[in-house]
CSV table of C-alpha atoms and ligand atoms in Angstrom, one decimal:
chain,number,residue,atom,x,y,z
B,1,MET,CA,1.6,-22.5,13.5
B,2,ARG,CA,0.7,-19.3,11.8
B,3,GLN,CA,3.6,-16.9,11.8
B,4,HIS,CA,2.9,-13.5,12.7
B,5,SER,CA,6.2,-11.8,11.4
B,6,SER,CA,5.2,-8.1,11.7
B,7,THR,CA,5.5,-7.8,15.6
B,8,VAL,CA,6.6,-4.6,16.6
B,9,ALA,CA,8.5,-5.8,19.9
B,10,GLN,CA,11.1,-7.5,17.9
B,11,LEU,CA,12.1,-4.8,15.4
B,12,PRO,CA,15.1,-2.7,16.0
B,13,ASP,CA,14.5,0.7,17.5
B,14,ALA,CA,14.8,2.9,14.3
B,15,ILE,CA,12.4,0.8,12.5
B,16,ARG,CA,10.1,0.2,15.4
B,17,ALA,CA,9.7,4.1,15.4
B,18,LYS,CA,8.7,4.0,11.9
B,19,VAL,CA,6.0,1.2,12.1
B,20,ASN,CA,4.6,1.3,15.7
B,21,ASN,CA,1.7,3.3,14.6
B,22,HIS,CA,1.3,2.1,11.1
B,23,PRO,CA,-1.7,0.0,11.0
B,24,CYS,CA,-0.5,-1.7,7.7
B,25,PHE,CA,3.2,-2.0,8.3
B,26,SER,CA,2.7,-3.6,11.8
B,27,GLU,CA,0.1,-6.1,12.5
B,28,ASP,CA,0.1,-5.0,16.2
B,29,ALA,CA,-0.6,-1.3,15.2
B,30,HIS,CA,-3.7,-2.2,13.4
B,31,HIS,CA,-5.7,-3.2,16.7
B,32,HIS,CA,-4.9,0.5,17.9
B,33,TYR,CA,-4.5,2.8,14.8
B,34,ALA,CA,-6.5,3.8,11.8
B,35,ARG,CA,-5.7,4.8,8.3
B,36,MET,CA,-7.5,6.7,5.6
B,37,HIS,CA,-7.2,7.2,2.0
B,38,VAL,CA,-7.9,10.0,-0.4
B,39,ALA,CA,-8.9,9.2,-4.0
B,40,VAL,CA,-7.0,12.3,-5.8
B,41,ALA,CA,-5.3,10.2,-8.6
B,42,PRO,CA,-7.6,9.2,-11.5
B,43,ALA,CA,-5.0,8.4,-14.2
B,44,CYS,CA,-2.9,5.2,-14.7
B,45,ASN,CA,0.2,4.5,-16.9
B,46,ILE,CA,-0.2,0.8,-17.3
B,47,GLN,CA,-2.9,-1.6,-18.0
B,48,CYS,CA,-3.2,-4.7,-15.8
B,49,HIS,CA,-5.3,-7.7,-16.8
B,50,TYR,CA,-7.4,-7.6,-13.5
B,51,CYS,CA,-8.3,-4.0,-14.1
B,52,ASN,CA,-11.0,-2.3,-16.4
B,53,ARG,CA,-10.3,1.2,-15.1
B,54,LYS,CA,-13.9,2.0,-14.3
B,55,TYR,CA,-12.9,0.8,-10.8
B,56,ASP,CA,-10.3,1.7,-8.4
B,57,CYS,CA,-6.8,0.4,-8.8
B,58,SER,CA,-6.9,-3.3,-7.8
B,59,ASN,CA,-3.1,-3.3,-6.6
B,60,GLU,CA,-4.3,-1.8,-3.4
B,61,SER,CA,-8.1,-1.8,-3.3
B,62,ARG,CA,-10.8,-4.3,-3.4
B,63,PRO,CA,-11.8,-4.8,-6.9
B,64,GLY,CA,-15.3,-3.8,-8.3
B,65,VAL,CA,-15.4,-0.6,-6.2
B,66,VAL,CA,-15.7,3.0,-7.3
B,67,SER,CA,-14.3,6.1,-5.3
B,68,GLU,CA,-15.3,9.8,-5.7
B,69,VAL,CA,-12.3,11.7,-7.1
B,70,LEU,CA,-11.3,14.5,-5.0
B,71,THR,CA,-9.2,17.7,-5.9
B,72,PRO,CA,-6.0,18.2,-3.6
B,73,ASN,CA,-7.9,20.9,-1.7
B,74,GLN,CA,-10.9,18.8,-1.0
B,75,ALA,CA,-8.8,15.8,0.0
B,76,VAL,CA,-6.8,18.1,2.5
B,77,LYS,CA,-9.9,19.4,4.1
B,78,LYS,CA,-11.2,15.7,4.3
B,79,VAL,CA,-8.1,14.7,5.9
B,80,LEU,CA,-8.1,17.4,8.6
B,81,ALA,CA,-11.8,16.7,9.5
B,82,VAL,CA,-11.0,12.9,9.8
B,83,ALA,CA,-7.9,13.5,11.8
B,84,ALA,CA,-9.8,15.7,14.2
B,85,ALA,CA,-12.9,13.1,14.5
B,86,ILE,CA,-10.8,10.1,14.7
B,87,PRO,CA,-7.6,11.0,16.6
B,88,GLN,CA,-6.3,7.3,16.1
B,89,MET,CA,-6.0,8.1,12.4
B,90,THR,CA,-2.4,8.2,12.0
B,91,VAL,CA,-1.6,7.5,8.4
B,92,LEU,CA,-3.0,9.1,5.1
B,93,GLY,CA,-2.4,7.1,2.1
B,94,ILE,CA,-2.8,7.7,-1.7
B,95,ALA,CA,-3.6,4.5,-3.5
B,96,GLY,CA,-5.9,5.6,-6.4
B,97,PRO,CA,-8.4,5.1,-8.0
B,98,GLY,CA,-5.4,5.1,-10.5
B,99,ASP,CA,-1.7,5.2,-9.9
B,100,PRO,CA,-0.6,8.0,-7.6
B,101,LEU,CA,2.6,8.5,-9.4
B,102,ALA,CA,1.0,8.8,-12.7
B,103,ASN,CA,-0.8,11.9,-11.2
B,104,PRO,CA,2.2,13.7,-9.8
B,105,ALA,CA,1.0,17.1,-9.5
B,106,ARG,CA,-2.4,16.1,-7.5
B,107,THR,CA,-0.6,13.5,-5.5
B,108,PHE,CA,2.2,15.9,-4.4
B,109,GLU,CA,0.2,19.0,-4.0
B,110,THR,CA,-1.9,16.8,-1.5
B,111,PHE,CA,1.4,15.7,0.2
B,112,ARG,CA,2.9,19.1,0.3
B,113,GLN,CA,-0.3,20.8,1.9
B,114,LEU,CA,-0.7,18.0,4.6
B,115,THR,CA,3.2,18.2,5.5
B,116,ALA,CA,2.6,21.9,6.2
B,117,GLN,CA,-0.8,21.8,7.7
B,118,ALA,CA,-0.9,18.3,9.7
B,119,PRO,CA,2.8,17.4,10.4
B,120,ASP,CA,1.5,14.5,12.9
B,121,ILE,CA,0.0,12.5,10.0
B,122,LYS,CA,2.4,10.0,8.4
B,123,LEU,CA,2.0,10.0,4.6
B,124,CYS,CA,1.9,6.9,2.6
B,125,VAL,CA,1.7,6.0,-0.9
B,126,SER,CA,1.0,2.8,-3.1
B,127,THR,CA,2.1,2.3,-6.8
B,128,ASN,CA,2.7,0.2,-9.7
B,129,GLY,CA,6.2,1.5,-9.8
B,130,LEU,CA,6.5,2.6,-13.4
B,131,ALA,CA,7.1,6.3,-12.7
B,132,LEU,CA,8.7,5.6,-9.2
B,133,PRO,CA,12.5,6.3,-10.1
B,134,ALA,CA,11.7,9.3,-12.0
B,135,VAL,CA,9.8,11.1,-9.1
B,136,ILE,CA,11.6,9.6,-6.2
B,137,ASP,CA,13.4,12.7,-5.2
B,138,GLU,CA,10.1,14.7,-5.1
B,139,LEU,CA,8.5,11.8,-3.2
B,140,CYS,CA,11.3,11.7,-0.5
B,141,GLN,CA,11.0,15.5,-0.1
B,142,HIS,CA,7.7,15.1,1.5
B,143,ASN,CA,9.0,13.0,4.3
B,144,ILE,CA,7.5,9.9,3.3
B,145,GLU,CA,8.6,6.8,5.2
B,146,HIS,CA,6.4,4.1,3.7
B,147,VAL,CA,5.9,3.1,0.2
B,148,THR,CA,4.0,0.2,-1.4
B,149,ILE,CA,5.2,-1.1,-4.8
B,150,THR,CA,2.9,-3.7,-6.4
B,151,ILE,CA,5.4,-6.5,-8.1
B,152,ASN,CA,3.7,-9.4,-9.6
B,153,CYS,CA,6.7,-10.9,-11.3
B,154,VAL,CA,10.5,-10.4,-11.9
B,155,ASP,CA,9.9,-12.3,-15.1
B,156,PRO,CA,9.1,-10.6,-18.3
B,157,ASP,CA,7.6,-13.7,-19.8
B,158,ILE,CA,5.3,-13.8,-16.9
B,159,GLY,CA,4.7,-10.1,-16.8
B,160,ALA,CA,3.5,-10.4,-20.4
B,161,LYS,CA,0.6,-12.4,-19.3
B,162,ILE,CA,-0.4,-9.9,-16.8
B,163,TYR,CA,0.1,-6.3,-18.3
B,164,PRO,CA,-1.0,-5.9,-22.0
B,165,TRP,CA,0.7,-2.5,-22.3
B,166,ILE,CA,2.4,0.4,-20.6
B,167,PHE,CA,2.7,4.1,-21.5
B,168,TRP,CA,6.1,5.0,-21.2
B,169,ASN,CA,8.0,8.1,-22.8
B,170,ASN,CA,4.7,9.3,-24.4
B,171,ARG,CA,4.3,6.0,-26.2
B,172,ARG,CA,2.3,2.8,-25.5
B,173,ILE,CA,4.5,-0.3,-25.5
B,174,LYS,CA,3.0,-3.8,-25.6
B,175,GLY,CA,3.9,-7.3,-24.8
B,176,ARG,CA,7.3,-8.6,-23.3
B,177,ARG,CA,8.9,-5.2,-23.7
B,178,ALA,CA,6.4,-3.5,-21.7
B,179,ALA,CA,6.8,-6.0,-18.9
B,180,GLU,CA,10.5,-5.7,-19.1
B,181,ILE,CA,10.5,-2.0,-18.6
B,182,LEU,CA,8.0,-2.1,-16.0
B,183,ILE,CA,10.0,-4.7,-13.9
B,184,GLU,CA,13.5,-2.7,-14.5
B,185,GLN,CA,11.5,0.5,-13.0
B,186,GLN,CA,10.1,-1.5,-10.1
B,187,GLN,CA,13.3,-3.0,-9.1
B,188,LYS,CA,15.1,0.3,-9.4
B,189,GLY,CA,12.5,2.2,-7.5
B,190,LEU,CA,12.7,-0.5,-4.7
B,191,GLU,CA,16.5,-0.1,-4.7
B,192,MET,CA,16.5,3.7,-4.7
B,193,LEU,CA,13.7,3.8,-1.8
B,194,VAL,CA,15.7,1.5,0.3
B,195,ALA,CA,19.0,3.4,-0.2
B,196,ARG,CA,16.9,6.5,0.9
B,197,GLY,CA,15.8,4.7,4.2
B,198,VAL,CA,12.2,4.4,3.2
B,199,LEU,CA,10.3,1.3,4.3
B,200,VAL,CA,9.0,-0.6,1.3
B,201,LYS,CA,6.0,-2.9,1.3
B,202,VAL,CA,5.5,-5.1,-1.8
B,203,ASN,CA,2.2,-6.0,-2.8
B,204,SER,CA,1.7,-9.2,-5.1
B,205,VAL,CA,-1.6,-10.4,-6.6
B,206,LEU,CA,-1.6,-14.2,-6.5
B,207,ILE,CA,-2.9,-15.3,-10.1
B,208,PRO,CA,-3.2,-19.0,-10.1
B,209,GLY,CA,-1.6,-20.5,-13.3
B,210,ILE,CA,0.2,-17.2,-13.9
B,211,ASN,CA,2.5,-16.2,-11.1
B,212,ASP,CA,1.7,-18.8,-8.4
B,213,GLU,CA,4.9,-20.6,-8.7
B,214,HIS,CA,6.8,-17.6,-9.3
B,215,LEU,CA,5.9,-15.5,-6.5
B,216,GLN,CA,8.3,-17.3,-3.9
B,217,GLU,CA,11.2,-15.9,-6.2
B,218,VAL,CA,9.7,-12.4,-6.2
B,219,SER,CA,9.7,-12.7,-2.4
B,220,ARG,CA,13.3,-13.9,-2.3
B,221,ILE,CA,14.5,-11.1,-4.6
B,222,VAL,CA,12.5,-8.2,-3.0
B,223,LYS,CA,13.8,-9.3,0.5
B,224,ALA,CA,17.4,-9.5,-0.8
B,225,LYS,CA,17.1,-5.8,-2.0
B,226,GLY,CA,15.7,-4.7,1.3
B,227,ALA,CA,11.9,-4.6,0.9
B,228,PHE,CA,10.4,-4.6,4.7
B,229,LEU,CA,7.2,-6.6,4.2
B,230,HIS,CA,5.4,-8.7,1.5
B,231,ASN,CA,1.8,-8.7,1.2
B,232,VAL,CA,0.3,-11.5,-1.4
B,233,MET,CA,-3.2,-10.7,-2.0
B,234,PRO,CA,-5.7,-12.9,-3.8
B,235,LEU,CA,-6.8,-12.2,-7.3
B,236,ILE,CA,-10.5,-11.2,-7.3
B,237,ALA,CA,-11.7,-11.7,-10.8
B,238,GLU,CA,-15.5,-11.6,-11.6
B,239,ALA,CA,-17.1,-11.4,-15.0
B,240,GLU,CA,-19.3,-8.6,-13.8
B,241,HIS,CA,-16.2,-6.3,-13.2
B,242,GLY,CA,-15.4,-6.5,-17.0
B,243,THR,CA,-11.7,-7.2,-16.6
B,244,PHE,CA,-9.9,-9.3,-19.2
B,245,TYR,CA,-9.1,-12.1,-16.5
B,246,GLY,CA,-12.8,-11.7,-15.2
B,247,LEU,CA,-14.2,-12.1,-18.8
B,248,ASN,CA,-12.0,-15.1,-19.6
B,249,GLY,CA,-12.6,-17.1,-16.7
B,250,GLN,CA,-9.2,-16.7,-14.9
B,251,ARG,CA,-9.9,-17.9,-11.3
B,252,GLY,CA,-8.6,-16.4,-8.1
B,253,PRO,CA,-6.9,-18.6,-5.6
B,254,THR,CA,-8.7,-20.5,-2.8
B,255,SER,CA,-7.9,-19.3,0.7
B,256,GLU,CA,-5.7,-22.5,1.2
B,257,GLU,CA,-3.8,-21.7,-1.9
B,258,LEU,CA,-3.3,-18.2,-0.4
B,259,GLN,CA,-2.2,-19.2,2.9
B,260,THR,CA,0.1,-22.1,1.6
B,261,LEU,CA,1.9,-19.5,-0.6
B,262,GLN,CA,2.3,-16.9,2.3
B,263,ASP,CA,3.7,-19.7,4.5
B,264,ALA,CA,6.0,-20.9,1.9
B,265,CYS,CA,7.3,-16.9,1.4
B,266,ALA,CA,7.4,-16.5,5.4
B,267,GLY,CA,10.5,-18.9,5.6
B,268,ASP,CA,12.5,-15.9,4.0
B,269,MET,CA,10.3,-12.9,4.3
B,270,ARG,CA,8.2,-10.9,6.5
B,271,MET,CA,4.9,-11.5,5.4
B,272,MET,CA,1.6,-9.2,6.0
B,273,ARG,CA,-1.2,-11.2,6.9
B,274,HIS,CA,-3.9,-8.6,8.0
B,275,CYS,CA,-4.6,-6.7,4.7
B,276,ARG,CA,-7.9,-5.8,4.1
B,277,GLN,CA,-7.8,-4.7,0.6
B,278,CYS,CA,-9.1,-1.3,1.3
B,279,ARG,CA,-11.0,1.1,-1.1
B,280,ALA,CA,-9.2,4.2,-2.6
B,281,ASP,CA,-11.3,6.2,-0.2
B,282,ALA,CA,-11.3,4.1,2.9
B,283,VAL,CA,-11.5,5.7,6.3
B,284,GLY,CA,-11.1,4.3,9.7
B,285,MET,CA,-9.5,1.1,11.3
B,286,LEU,CA,-8.6,-1.7,8.8
B,287,GLY,CA,-11.7,-3.6,7.9
B,288,GLU,CA,-14.1,-0.7,8.6
B,289,ASP,CA,-15.2,2.0,6.5
B,290,ARG,CA,-16.4,5.4,7.9
B,291,GLY,CA,-16.2,7.2,4.6
B,292,GLN,CA,-19.9,8.0,4.6
B,293,GLU,CA,-19.5,10.0,7.8
B,294,PHE,CA,-17.0,12.3,5.9
B,295,THR,CA,-18.7,12.8,2.3
B,296,LEU,CA,-17.9,16.4,0.8
B,297,ASP,CA,-21.4,17.8,1.7
B,298,LYS,CA,-20.7,17.0,5.2
B,299,ILE,CA,-17.3,18.5,5.4
B,300,GLU,CA,-17.8,21.5,3.2
B,301,HIS,CA,-18.8,23.9,5.8
B,302,LEU,CA,-16.8,22.4,8.7
B,303,GLU,CA,-14.1,24.5,10.2
B,304,VAL,CA,-11.3,22.6,11.6
B,305,ASP,CA,-9.0,24.1,14.5
B,306,TYR,CA,-6.1,21.6,13.6
B,307,ALA,CA,-3.8,23.0,16.2
B,308,ALA,CA,-6.3,22.0,18.8
B,309,ALA,CA,-6.9,18.9,17.3
B,310,MET,CA,-3.2,18.0,17.2
B,311,VAL,CA,-3.0,18.6,21.0
B,312,HIS,CA,-6.0,16.2,21.5
B,313,ARG,CA,-4.4,13.6,19.1
B,314,ALA,CA,-1.1,13.5,21.0
B,315,GLU,CA,-2.9,12.9,24.0
B,316,VAL,CA,-5.1,10.0,22.6
B,317,HIS,CA,-1.7,8.5,21.1
B,318,ALA,CA,-0.1,8.8,24.5
B,319,ALA,CA,-2.7,6.9,26.2
B,320,ILE,CA,-2.8,4.2,23.4
B,321,GLU,CA,1.0,3.7,23.6
B,322,PRO,CA,1.4,1.8,26.8
B,323,ASN,CA,-1.5,-0.6,25.9
B,324,ALA,CA,-0.1,-1.3,22.6
B,325,ARG,CA,3.5,-1.9,23.9
B,326,ALA,CA,1.9,-4.4,26.4
B,327,ASN,CA,0.1,-6.1,23.7
B,328,SER,CA,3.1,-6.3,21.6
B,329,ARG,CA,5.2,-7.8,24.2
B,330,ALA,CA,2.4,-10.2,24.9
B,331,SER,CA,2.4,-11.3,21.2
B,332,ALA,CA,6.3,-11.4,20.6
B,333,PRO,CA,6.6,-15.2,21.6
B,334,ARG,CA,4.4,-16.2,18.7
B,335,CYS,CA,6.9,-14.8,16.3
B,336,GLY,CA,10.0,-16.6,16.9
B,337,ASN,CA,10.6,-17.7,13.4
B,338,ALA,CA,14.0,-17.9,11.5
B,339,GLY,CA,12.6,-15.3,8.7
B,340,VAL,CA,12.1,-12.6,11.2
B,341,ALA,CA,15.4,-13.2,12.9
B,342,ALA,CA,17.3,-13.0,9.7
B,343,VAL,CA,15.4,-10.0,8.6
B,344,ASP,CA,16.1,-8.1,11.9
B,345,GLU,CA,19.7,-9.1,11.7
B,346,GLN,CA,19.9,-7.8,8.2
B,347,ARG,CA,18.5,-4.4,9.4
B,348,ASN,CA,20.4,-4.0,12.5
Y,401,CLF,FE1,-2.9,2.8,2.7
Y,401,CLF,FE2,-1.7,1.0,1.6
Y,401,CLF,FE3,-0.5,2.8,2.9
Y,401,CLF,FE4,-2.0,1.0,4.3
Y,401,CLF,S1,-3.6,0.5,2.9
Y,401,CLF,S2,-1.5,3.0,1.0
Y,401,CLF,S3,0.0,0.7,3.1
Y,401,CLF,S4,-2.2,3.3,4.4
Y,401,CLF,FE5,-3.0,-1.7,4.1
Y,401,CLF,FE6,-5.5,-1.3,2.9
Y,401,CLF,FE7,-3.9,-3.7,2.7
Y,401,CLF,FE8,-3.1,-1.2,1.8
Y,401,CLF,S5,-4.7,-2.9,4.8
Y,401,CLF,S6,-5.1,-2.4,1.1
Y,401,CLF,S7,-1.9,-2.9,2.8
Y,402,SF4,FE1,-5.7,-0.5,-12.9
Y,402,SF4,FE2,-4.1,-0.1,-10.7
Y,402,SF4,FE3,-3.1,-1.7,-12.7
Y,402,SF4,FE4,-3.4,0.8,-13.2
Y,402,SF4,S1,-2.0,-0.1,-11.8
Y,402,SF4,S2,-4.2,-0.8,-14.5
Y,402,SF4,S3,-5.2,1.4,-11.9
Y,402,SF4,S4,-4.9,-2.0,-11.3
């Protein structure tokens, strides 16, 4: 039987409060709540072989998609407009089009303004992890409860086949040493976030023949360090995307290979099964994209009374809650697996 290891009903209260309206961290929540992304972060500090930088970061986005980059002010305006129009939108994520933490001024300015103007919106960020330890104090000042780190390996020899270079301390570093530094920073960042009580999701891109036999070890290690959720995503490598893997015939996994690996990891770890590989400017429920309703020309002259919107949003959330709780209880028996029990025990 397929295991649904993110059911909210089984979580300790403190964790449940953090995930019950986050559509990615709770499979139940994605039936009721929406997320949006703003593409404020164009630069990146590493190179992945599944990315050619013309497109959005593939660590959290569907490959081959290009988002329009916004300034922090434009992004905040868009978030307020969407939050007023789609009250189910509870989470604002920054996930590209490059790496959010390689663009700290733009990312943190967006978070700073939203914390002040829209305190009812959860803030979320997704990163390759290289800059994470260096900016962690600033990140945590913004009351961020959810962070995603893409960790494709914990072995630098495997990492050298995924990452040709990183940009570190003003220098480009290549080969095994680059992977070694990236892995060190990712693991350190994970430990620091867990120590600060932030819920961490780990994304891994499943690359057949490169890290397929290694990802169970990744899952085991990140779980031991306190990661909350593991999201194994399929590599999508097409020649027309112009990536190193795409041009060199590296294939992605079959859906059977993906599910087999997710099942193998699920013995130890809470697995995400409902990821939709969103765009860096996605808007709406997971799997839908309402971005075209909120383009800059449409929101430019819009005046949003966010105080009034917050009252309406709270009413909508209050109406959703009993429904969500009932659905969560109804789905709970499907989830009685040893992995969930072990994780919950550890968190109690
Ligand atoms: Fe966005 Fe990511 Fe936050 Fe969700 S998406 S930054 S955790 S708010 Fe969600 Fe989209 Fe999958 Fe990402 S479905 S690609 S896991
Ligand atoms: Fe591309 Fe994201 Fe990798 Fe940077 S971290 S190279 S944007 S896939």
